[in-house]
Tab-separated table of N, CA and C in Angstrom:
chain	number	residue	atom	x	y	z
X	1	MET	N	-79.370	86.646	127.118
X	1	MET	CA	-78.835	85.511	126.421
X	1	MET	C	-77.596	85.000	127.154
X	2	ARG	N	-77.596	83.743	127.391
X	2	ARG	CA	-76.521	83.130	128.148
X	2	ARG	C	-75.547	82.410	127.216
X	3	ARG	N	-74.257	82.548	127.449
X	3	ARG	CA	-73.214	81.923	126.613
X	3	ARG	C	-72.893	80.532	127.151
X	4	ARG	N	-72.701	79.615	126.236
X	4	ARG	CA	-72.349	78.249	126.643
X	4	ARG	C	-70.848	78.110	126.709
X	5	ARG	N	-70.378	77.367	127.648
X	5	ARG	CA	-68.941	77.143	127.805
X	5	ARG	C	-68.572	75.826	127.174
X	6	ASP	N	-67.326	75.739	126.713
X	6	ASP	CA	-66.823	74.493	126.127
X	6	ASP	C	-65.698	73.918	126.990
X	7	ALA	N	-65.946	73.814	128.246
X	7	ALA	CA	-64.920	73.430	129.212
X	7	ALA	C	-64.343	72.031	128.968
X	8	GLY	N	-65.114	71.068	128.543
X	8	GLY	CA	-64.603	69.699	128.367
X	8	GLY	C	-64.266	69.335	126.929
X	9	GLN	N	-64.352	70.289	126.032
X	9	GLN	CA	-64.160	70.010	124.618
X	9	GLN	C	-62.740	69.504	124.301
X	10	VAL	N	-61.727	70.084	124.903
X	10	VAL	CA	-60.346	69.670	124.644
X	10	VAL	C	-60.120	68.228	125.097
X	11	THR	N	-60.675	67.856	126.214
X	11	THR	CA	-60.532	66.501	126.718
X	11	THR	C	-61.173	65.493	125.771
X	12	ILE	N	-62.353	65.808	125.302
X	12	ILE	CA	-63.051	64.922	124.372
X	12	ILE	C	-62.274	64.780	123.059
X	13	GLU	N	-61.746	65.874	122.547
X	13	GLU	CA	-60.980	65.825	121.309
X	13	GLU	C	-59.680	65.026	121.493
X	14	PHE	N	-59.029	65.207	122.635
X	14	PHE	CA	-57.809	64.460	122.896
X	14	PHE	C	-58.086	62.957	122.987
X	15	LEU	N	-59.170	62.583	123.663
X	15	LEU	CA	-59.522	61.167	123.756
X	15	LEU	C	-59.846	60.591	122.376
X	16	GLY	N	-60.423	61.376	121.522
X	16	GLY	CA	-60.710	60.920	120.169
X	16	GLY	C	-59.446	60.742	119.339
X	17	MET	N	-58.437	61.538	119.589
X	17	MET	CA	-57.174	61.473	118.833
X	17	MET	C	-56.175	60.463	119.403
X	18	THR	N	-56.392	60.003	120.610
X	18	THR	CA	-55.456	59.094	121.267
X	18	THR	C	-55.152	57.835	120.440
X	19	PRO	N	-56.136	57.145	119.876
X	19	PRO	CA	-55.788	55.968	119.057
X	19	PRO	C	-54.915	56.323	117.853
X	20	LEU	N	-55.160	57.436	117.231
X	20	LEU	CA	-54.346	57.854	116.084
X	20	LEU	C	-52.910	58.188	116.515
X	21	ILE	N	-52.762	58.820	117.666
X	21	ILE	CA	-51.429	59.137	118.187
X	21	ILE	C	-50.672	57.853	118.503
X	22	ILE	N	-51.335	56.898	119.145
X	22	ILE	CA	-50.691	55.626	119.489
X	22	ILE	C	-50.303	54.859	118.222
X	23	LEU	N	-51.185	54.814	117.237
X	23	LEU	CA	-50.882	54.132	115.977
X	23	LEU	C	-49.687	54.771	115.282
X	24	THR	N	-49.606	56.070	115.286
X	24	THR	CA	-48.470	56.760	114.684
X	24	THR	C	-47.172	56.413	115.392
X	25	LEU	N	-47.181	56.397	116.714
X	25	LEU	CA	-45.985	56.037	117.476
X	25	LEU	C	-45.560	54.598	117.217
X	26	VAL	N	-46.512	53.682	117.112
X	26	VAL	CA	-46.204	52.276	116.832
X	26	VAL	C	-45.576	52.133	115.453
X	27	LEU	N	-46.120	52.827	114.465
X	27	LEU	CA	-45.548	52.758	113.104
X	27	LEU	C	-44.152	53.349	113.050
X	28	VAL	N	-43.929	54.456	113.730
X	28	VAL	CA	-42.584	55.060	113.762
X	28	VAL	C	-41.602	54.102	114.417
X	29	TRP	N	-41.988	53.474	115.518
X	29	TRP	CA	-41.116	52.531	116.202
X	29	TRP	C	-40.795	51.336	115.300
X	30	GLN	N	-41.797	50.842	114.549
X	30	GLN	CA	-41.548	49.704	113.664
X	30	GLN	C	-40.576	50.089	112.555
X	31	PHE	N	-40.688	51.298	112.020
X	31	PHE	CA	-39.745	51.754	110.999
X	31	PHE	C	-38.332	51.896	111.579
X	32	VAL	N	-38.228	52.282	112.830
X	32	VAL	CA	-36.920	52.344	113.491
X	32	VAL	C	-36.314	50.939	113.561
X	33	LEU	N	-37.129	49.947	113.901
X	33	LEU	CA	-36.625	48.566	113.963
X	33	LEU	C	-36.193	48.052	112.602
X	34	VAL	N	-36.914	48.423	111.550
X	34	VAL	CA	-36.515	48.016	110.197
X	34	VAL	C	-35.170	48.640	109.849
X	35	GLY	N	-35.005	49.925	110.124
X	35	GLY	CA	-33.740	50.594	109.850
X	35	GLY	C	-32.594	50.029	110.657
X	36	TYR	N	-32.854	49.726	111.911
X	36	TYR	CA	-31.819	49.152	112.771
X	36	TYR	C	-31.409	47.767	112.274
X	37	THR	N	-32.377	46.993	111.797
X	37	THR	CA	-32.069	45.664	111.260
X	37	THR	C	-31.206	45.775	110.010
X	38	PHE	N	-31.490	46.764	109.144
X	38	PHE	CA	-30.630	46.981	107.977
X	38	PHE	C	-29.202	47.318	108.418
X	39	THR	N	-29.071	48.149	109.438
X	39	THR	CA	-27.745	48.512	109.944
X	39	THR	C	-27.018	47.294	110.508
X	40	LEU	N	-27.729	46.483	111.270
X	40	LEU	CA	-27.113	45.274	111.839
X	40	LEU	C	-26.678	44.303	110.752
X	41	ALA	N	-27.494	44.129	109.720
X	41	ALA	CA	-27.151	43.193	108.646
X	41	ALA	C	-25.911	43.660	107.890
X	42	GLY	N	-25.842	44.937	107.593
X	42	GLY	CA	-24.675	45.465	106.901
X	42	GLY	C	-23.396	45.357	107.726
X	43	ASN	N	-23.503	45.684	109.008
X	43	ASN	CA	-22.335	45.589	109.885
X	43	ASN	C	-21.891	44.138	110.074
X	44	ALA	N	-22.844	43.228	110.225
X	44	ALA	CA	-22.491	41.811	110.388
X	44	ALA	C	-21.799	41.280	109.138
X	45	ALA	N	-22.266	41.692	107.963
X	45	ALA	CA	-21.618	41.267	106.717
X	45	ALA	C	-20.204	41.827	106.625
X	46	ASP	N	-20.021	43.082	107.018
X	46	ASP	CA	-18.675	43.670	107.018
X	46	ASP	C	-17.732	42.921	107.956
X	47	GLU	N	-18.211	42.628	109.159
X	47	GLU	CA	-17.374	41.910	110.129
X	47	GLU	C	-17.049	40.500	109.628
X	48	ALA	N	-18.019	39.836	109.019
X	48	ALA	CA	-17.804	38.479	108.530
X	48	ALA	C	-16.767	38.459	107.416
X	49	VAL	N	-16.886	39.377	106.466
X	49	VAL	CA	-15.936	39.387	105.349
X	49	VAL	C	-14.545	39.799	105.823
X	50	ARG	N	-14.486	40.661	106.819
X	50	ARG	CA	-13.192	41.044	107.378
X	50	ARG	C	-12.506	39.843	108.003
X	51	ALA	N	-13.255	39.059	108.742
X	51	ALA	CA	-12.689	37.847	109.341
X	51	ALA	C	-12.357	36.813	108.274
X	52	GLY	N	-13.153	36.745	107.224
X	52	GLY	CA	-12.912	35.784	106.163
X	52	GLY	C	-11.678	36.083	105.346
X	53	THR	N	-11.323	37.354	105.208
X	53	THR	CA	-10.120	37.701	104.449
X	53	THR	C	-8.862	37.556	105.291
X	54	ALA	N	-8.988	37.654	106.595
X	54	ALA	CA	-7.805	37.596	107.466
X	54	ALA	C	-7.461	36.181	107.898
X	55	SER	N	-8.413	35.274	107.821
X	55	SER	CA	-8.148	33.914	108.289
X	55	SER	C	-8.561	32.919	107.216
X	56	GLU	N	-8.305	31.689	107.497
X	56	GLU	CA	-8.700	30.652	106.563
X	56	GLU	C	-9.906	29.924	107.128
X	57	GLY	N	-10.833	29.639	106.265
X	57	GLY	CA	-11.984	28.864	106.672
X	57	GLY	C	-13.261	29.681	106.778
X	58	GLN	N	-14.341	29.028	106.414
X	58	GLN	CA	-15.645	29.668	106.481
X	58	GLN	C	-16.157	29.776	107.899
X	59	ALA	N	-15.741	28.890	108.767
X	59	ALA	CA	-16.247	28.892	110.136
X	59	ALA	C	-15.924	30.202	110.837
X	60	ALA	N	-14.703	30.723	110.645
X	60	ALA	CA	-14.333	31.997	111.271
X	60	ALA	C	-15.145	33.143	110.695
X	61	CYS	N	-15.400	33.093	109.415
X	61	CYS	CA	-16.198	34.134	108.752
X	61	CYS	C	-17.631	34.139	109.286
X	62	GLU	N	-18.243	32.972	109.348
X	62	GLU	CA	-19.630	32.884	109.809
X	62	GLU	C	-19.753	33.210	111.297
X	63	ALA	N	-18.783	32.822	112.092
X	63	ALA	CA	-18.811	33.141	113.515
X	63	ALA	C	-18.688	34.646	113.740
X	64	ALA	N	-17.849	35.300	112.951
X	64	ALA	CA	-17.684	36.754	113.087
X	64	ALA	C	-18.951	37.492	112.675
X	65	GLY	N	-19.705	36.942	111.732
X	65	GLY	CA	-20.943	37.562	111.301
X	65	GLY	C	-22.023	37.522	112.361
X	66	ARG	N	-21.985	36.505	113.197
X	66	ARG	CA	-22.985	36.384	114.274
X	66	ARG	C	-22.537	37.008	115.588
X	67	GLU	N	-21.256	37.199	115.757
X	67	GLU	CA	-20.682	37.584	117.043
X	67	GLU	C	-21.255	38.882	117.626
X	68	ASP	N	-21.367	39.930	116.835
X	68	ASP	CA	-21.795	41.224	117.361
X	68	ASP	C	-23.294	41.489	117.251
X	69	LEU	N	-24.051	40.502	116.764
X	69	LEU	CA	-25.498	40.697	116.673
X	69	LEU	C	-26.131	40.608	118.050
X	70	PRO	N	-27.091	41.493	118.355
X	70	PRO	CA	-27.830	41.345	119.616
X	70	PRO	C	-28.578	40.015	119.656
X	71	GLY	N	-28.836	39.530	120.824
X	71	GLY	CA	-29.457	38.218	121.002
X	71	GLY	C	-30.765	38.033	120.259
X	72	ALA	N	-31.581	39.066	120.157
X	72	ALA	CA	-32.868	38.951	119.490
X	72	ALA	C	-32.726	38.694	118.002
X	73	TRP	N	-31.628	39.094	117.405
X	73	TRP	CA	-31.410	38.914	115.970
X	73	TRP	C	-30.551	37.683	115.663
X	74	GLN	N	-29.871	37.133	116.659
X	74	GLN	CA	-28.974	35.999	116.413
X	74	GLN	C	-29.711	34.718	116.061
X	75	GLY	N	-30.861	34.502	116.649
X	75	GLY	CA	-31.579	33.235	116.470
X	75	GLY	C	-31.902	32.908	115.032
X	76	ASP	N	-32.408	33.844	114.280
X	76	ASP	CA	-32.814	33.604	112.893
X	76	ASP	C	-31.773	34.066	111.883
X	77	ALA	N	-30.615	34.480	112.347
X	77	ALA	CA	-29.592	35.019	111.438
X	77	ALA	C	-28.998	33.908	110.572
X	78	GLU	N	-28.839	34.243	109.303
X	78	GLU	CA	-28.165	33.344	108.376
X	78	GLU	C	-26.943	34.065	107.819
X	79	VAL	N	-25.785	33.456	108.000
X	79	VAL	CA	-24.536	34.042	107.513
X	79	VAL	C	-23.943	33.068	106.512
X	80	ASP	N	-23.705	33.541	105.298
X	80	ASP	CA	-23.154	32.700	104.240
X	80	ASP	C	-21.894	33.354	103.709
X	81	CYS	N	-20.779	32.678	103.840
X	81	CYS	CA	-19.496	33.186	103.360
X	81	CYS	C	-19.021	32.348	102.179
X	82	GLN	N	-18.525	33.011	101.172
X	82	GLN	CA	-18.014	32.345	99.981
X	82	GLN	C	-16.644	32.912	99.627
X	83	ALA	N	-15.714	32.065	99.281
X	83	ALA	CA	-14.405	32.485	98.799
X	83	ALA	C	-14.263	32.035	97.356
X	84	ASP	N	-14.106	33.003	96.469
X	84	ASP	CA	-13.969	32.705	95.044
X	84	ASP	C	-12.624	33.242	94.589
X	85	GLY	N	-11.623	32.400	94.672
X	85	GLY	CA	-10.279	32.839	94.321
X	85	GLY	C	-9.751	33.798	95.376
X	86	ASP	N	-9.456	35.014	94.967
X	86	ASP	CA	-8.939	36.026	95.888
X	86	ASP	C	-10.023	36.929	96.451
X	87	TYR	N	-11.290	36.638	96.177
X	87	TYR	CA	-12.374	37.508	96.607
X	87	TYR	C	-13.284	36.768	97.570
X	88	VAL	N	-13.555	37.389	98.723
X	88	VAL	CA	-14.403	36.787	99.755
X	88	VAL	C	-15.673	37.615	99.859
X	89	THR	N	-16.818	36.941	99.879
X	89	THR	CA	-18.095	37.641	100.067
X	89	THR	C	-18.808	37.062	101.272
X	90	ALA	N	-19.626	37.902	101.887
X	90	ALA	CA	-20.444	37.480	103.016
X	90	ALA	C	-21.847	38.035	102.826
X	91	ASP	N	-22.827	37.175	102.985
X	91	ASP	CA	-24.228	37.572	102.923
X	91	ASP	C	-24.875	37.247	104.255
X	92	VAL	N	-25.526	38.250	104.846
X	92	VAL	CA	-26.193	38.083	106.136
X	92	VAL	C	-27.678	38.359	105.937
X	93	THR	N	-28.518	37.462	106.414
X	93	THR	CA	-29.960	37.614	106.316
X	93	THR	C	-30.544	37.639	107.723
X	94	LEU	N	-31.306	38.690	108.023
X	94	LEU	CA	-31.925	38.855	109.342
X	94	LEU	C	-33.428	39.053	109.183
X	95	ARG	N	-34.187	38.571	110.156
X	95	ARG	CA	-35.633	38.825	110.178
X	95	ARG	C	-35.896	40.092	110.988
X	96	VAL	N	-36.851	40.874	110.523
X	96	VAL	CA	-37.240	42.107	111.215
X	96	VAL	C	-38.250	41.750	112.300
X	97	PRO	N	-37.983	42.113	113.563
X	97	PRO	CA	-38.934	41.797	114.638
X	97	PRO	C	-40.158	42.703	114.568
X	98	VAL	N	-41.262	42.209	115.081
X	98	VAL	CA	-42.486	42.992	115.169
X	98	VAL	C	-42.549	43.636	116.554
X	99	LEU	N	-42.369	44.930	116.602
X	99	LEU	CA	-42.473	45.796	117.783
X	99	LEU	C	-41.442	45.528	118.889
X	100	PHE	N	-41.231	44.272	119.258
X	100	PHE	CA	-40.295	43.967	120.340
X	100	PHE	C	-39.261	42.960	119.859
X	101	PRO	N	-37.978	43.326	119.871
X	101	PRO	CA	-36.945	42.360	119.476
X	101	PRO	C	-37.002	41.138	120.361
X	102	GLY	N	-36.917	39.992	119.741
X	102	GLY	CA	-36.996	38.730	120.477
X	102	GLY	C	-38.377	38.109	120.413
X	103	ALA	N	-39.381	38.896	119.995
X	103	ALA	CA	-40.733	38.369	119.839
X	103	ALA	C	-40.857	37.793	118.425
X	104	ILE	N	-42.037	37.812	117.888
X	104	ILE	CA	-42.246	37.293	116.527
X	104	ILE	C	-41.602	38.212	115.501
X	105	GLY	N	-41.341	37.672	114.334
X	105	GLY	CA	-40.724	38.459	113.270
X	105	GLY	C	-41.631	38.534	112.057
X	106	PHE	N	-41.404	39.536	111.237
X	106	PHE	CA	-42.145	39.665	109.981
X	106	PHE	C	-41.732	38.528	109.042
X	107	PRO	N	-42.578	38.200	108.079
X	107	PRO	CA	-42.212	37.137	107.145
X	107	PRO	C	-41.155	37.569	106.117
X	108	PHE	N	-40.794	38.832	106.078
X	108	PHE	CA	-39.756	39.252	105.149
X	108	PHE	C	-38.434	39.452	105.885
X	109	THR	N	-37.360	39.417	105.122
X	109	THR	CA	-36.035	39.507	105.720
X	109	THR	C	-35.280	40.704	105.164
X	110	VAL	N	-34.219	41.050	105.869
X	110	VAL	CA	-33.312	42.115	105.468
X	110	VAL	C	-31.965	41.476	105.182
X	111	GLU	N	-31.332	41.894	104.095
X	111	GLU	CA	-30.069	41.278	103.714
X	111	GLU	C	-28.944	42.300	103.718
X	112	GLY	N	-27.785	41.849	104.161
X	112	GLY	CA	-26.577	42.645	104.091
X	112	GLY	C	-25.542	41.895	103.267
X	113	HIS	N	-24.789	42.601	102.471
X	113	HIS	CA	-23.788	41.962	101.602
X	113	HIS	C	-22.494	42.740	101.688
X	114	ALA	N	-21.387	42.033	101.737
X	114	ALA	CA	-20.065	42.684	101.741
X	114	ALA	C	-19.083	41.784	101.001
X	115	GLY	N	-18.075	42.404	100.466
X	115	GLY	CA	-17.042	41.660	99.769
X	115	GLY	C	-15.690	42.350	99.924
X	116	ALA	N	-14.625	41.573	99.883
X	116	ALA	CA	-13.269	42.127	100.012
X	116	ALA	C	-12.291	41.154	99.372
X	117	VAL	N	-11.144	41.681	99.032
X	117	VAL	CA	-10.085	40.888	98.425
X	117	VAL	C	-9.312	40.181	99.537
X	118	GLN	N	-8.987	38.921	99.286
X	118	GLN	CA	-8.252	38.100	100.260
X	118	GLN	C	-6.900	38.749	100.569
X	119	GLU	N	-6.529	38.792	101.841
X	119	GLU	CA	-5.229	39.331	102.224
X	119	GLU	C	-4.115	38.375	101.823
X	120	GLU	N	-2.979	38.940	101.506
X	120	GLU	CA	-1.837	38.109	101.138
X	120	GLU	C	-1.275	37.439	102.370
X	121	LYS	N	-0.877	36.188	102.182
X	121	LYS	CA	-0.282	35.451	103.286
X	121	LYS	C	1.237	35.482	103.162
X	122	ASP	N	1.889	35.684	104.272
X	122	ASP	CA	3.369	35.709	104.256
X	122	ASP	C	3.966	34.341	104.242
């Protein structure tokens, strides 16, 4: 009785699993981009409100919100600053890119919000 060898079995199984491995890596990368976009939106809102409390005018607040964003996120970024008495708020809305920043974006957005009390003027 002769025994059969399974010399190519591992190669065949690996080739069968390759699409699943690639799909898993793509999904993990997309989740990283979503998380990074949340981080960018929060940081941009913090920077915008910081500039809005230290200076006068919405233009400085909105410019500070866009200043530190990477180029791929700047194009669709919306920065809205509001001053209500002694309280300044900043809302930043960013689109999440699909796989490659600068390419197409998902139809949903990520929002960052920050608020701070206006600094006293001397």
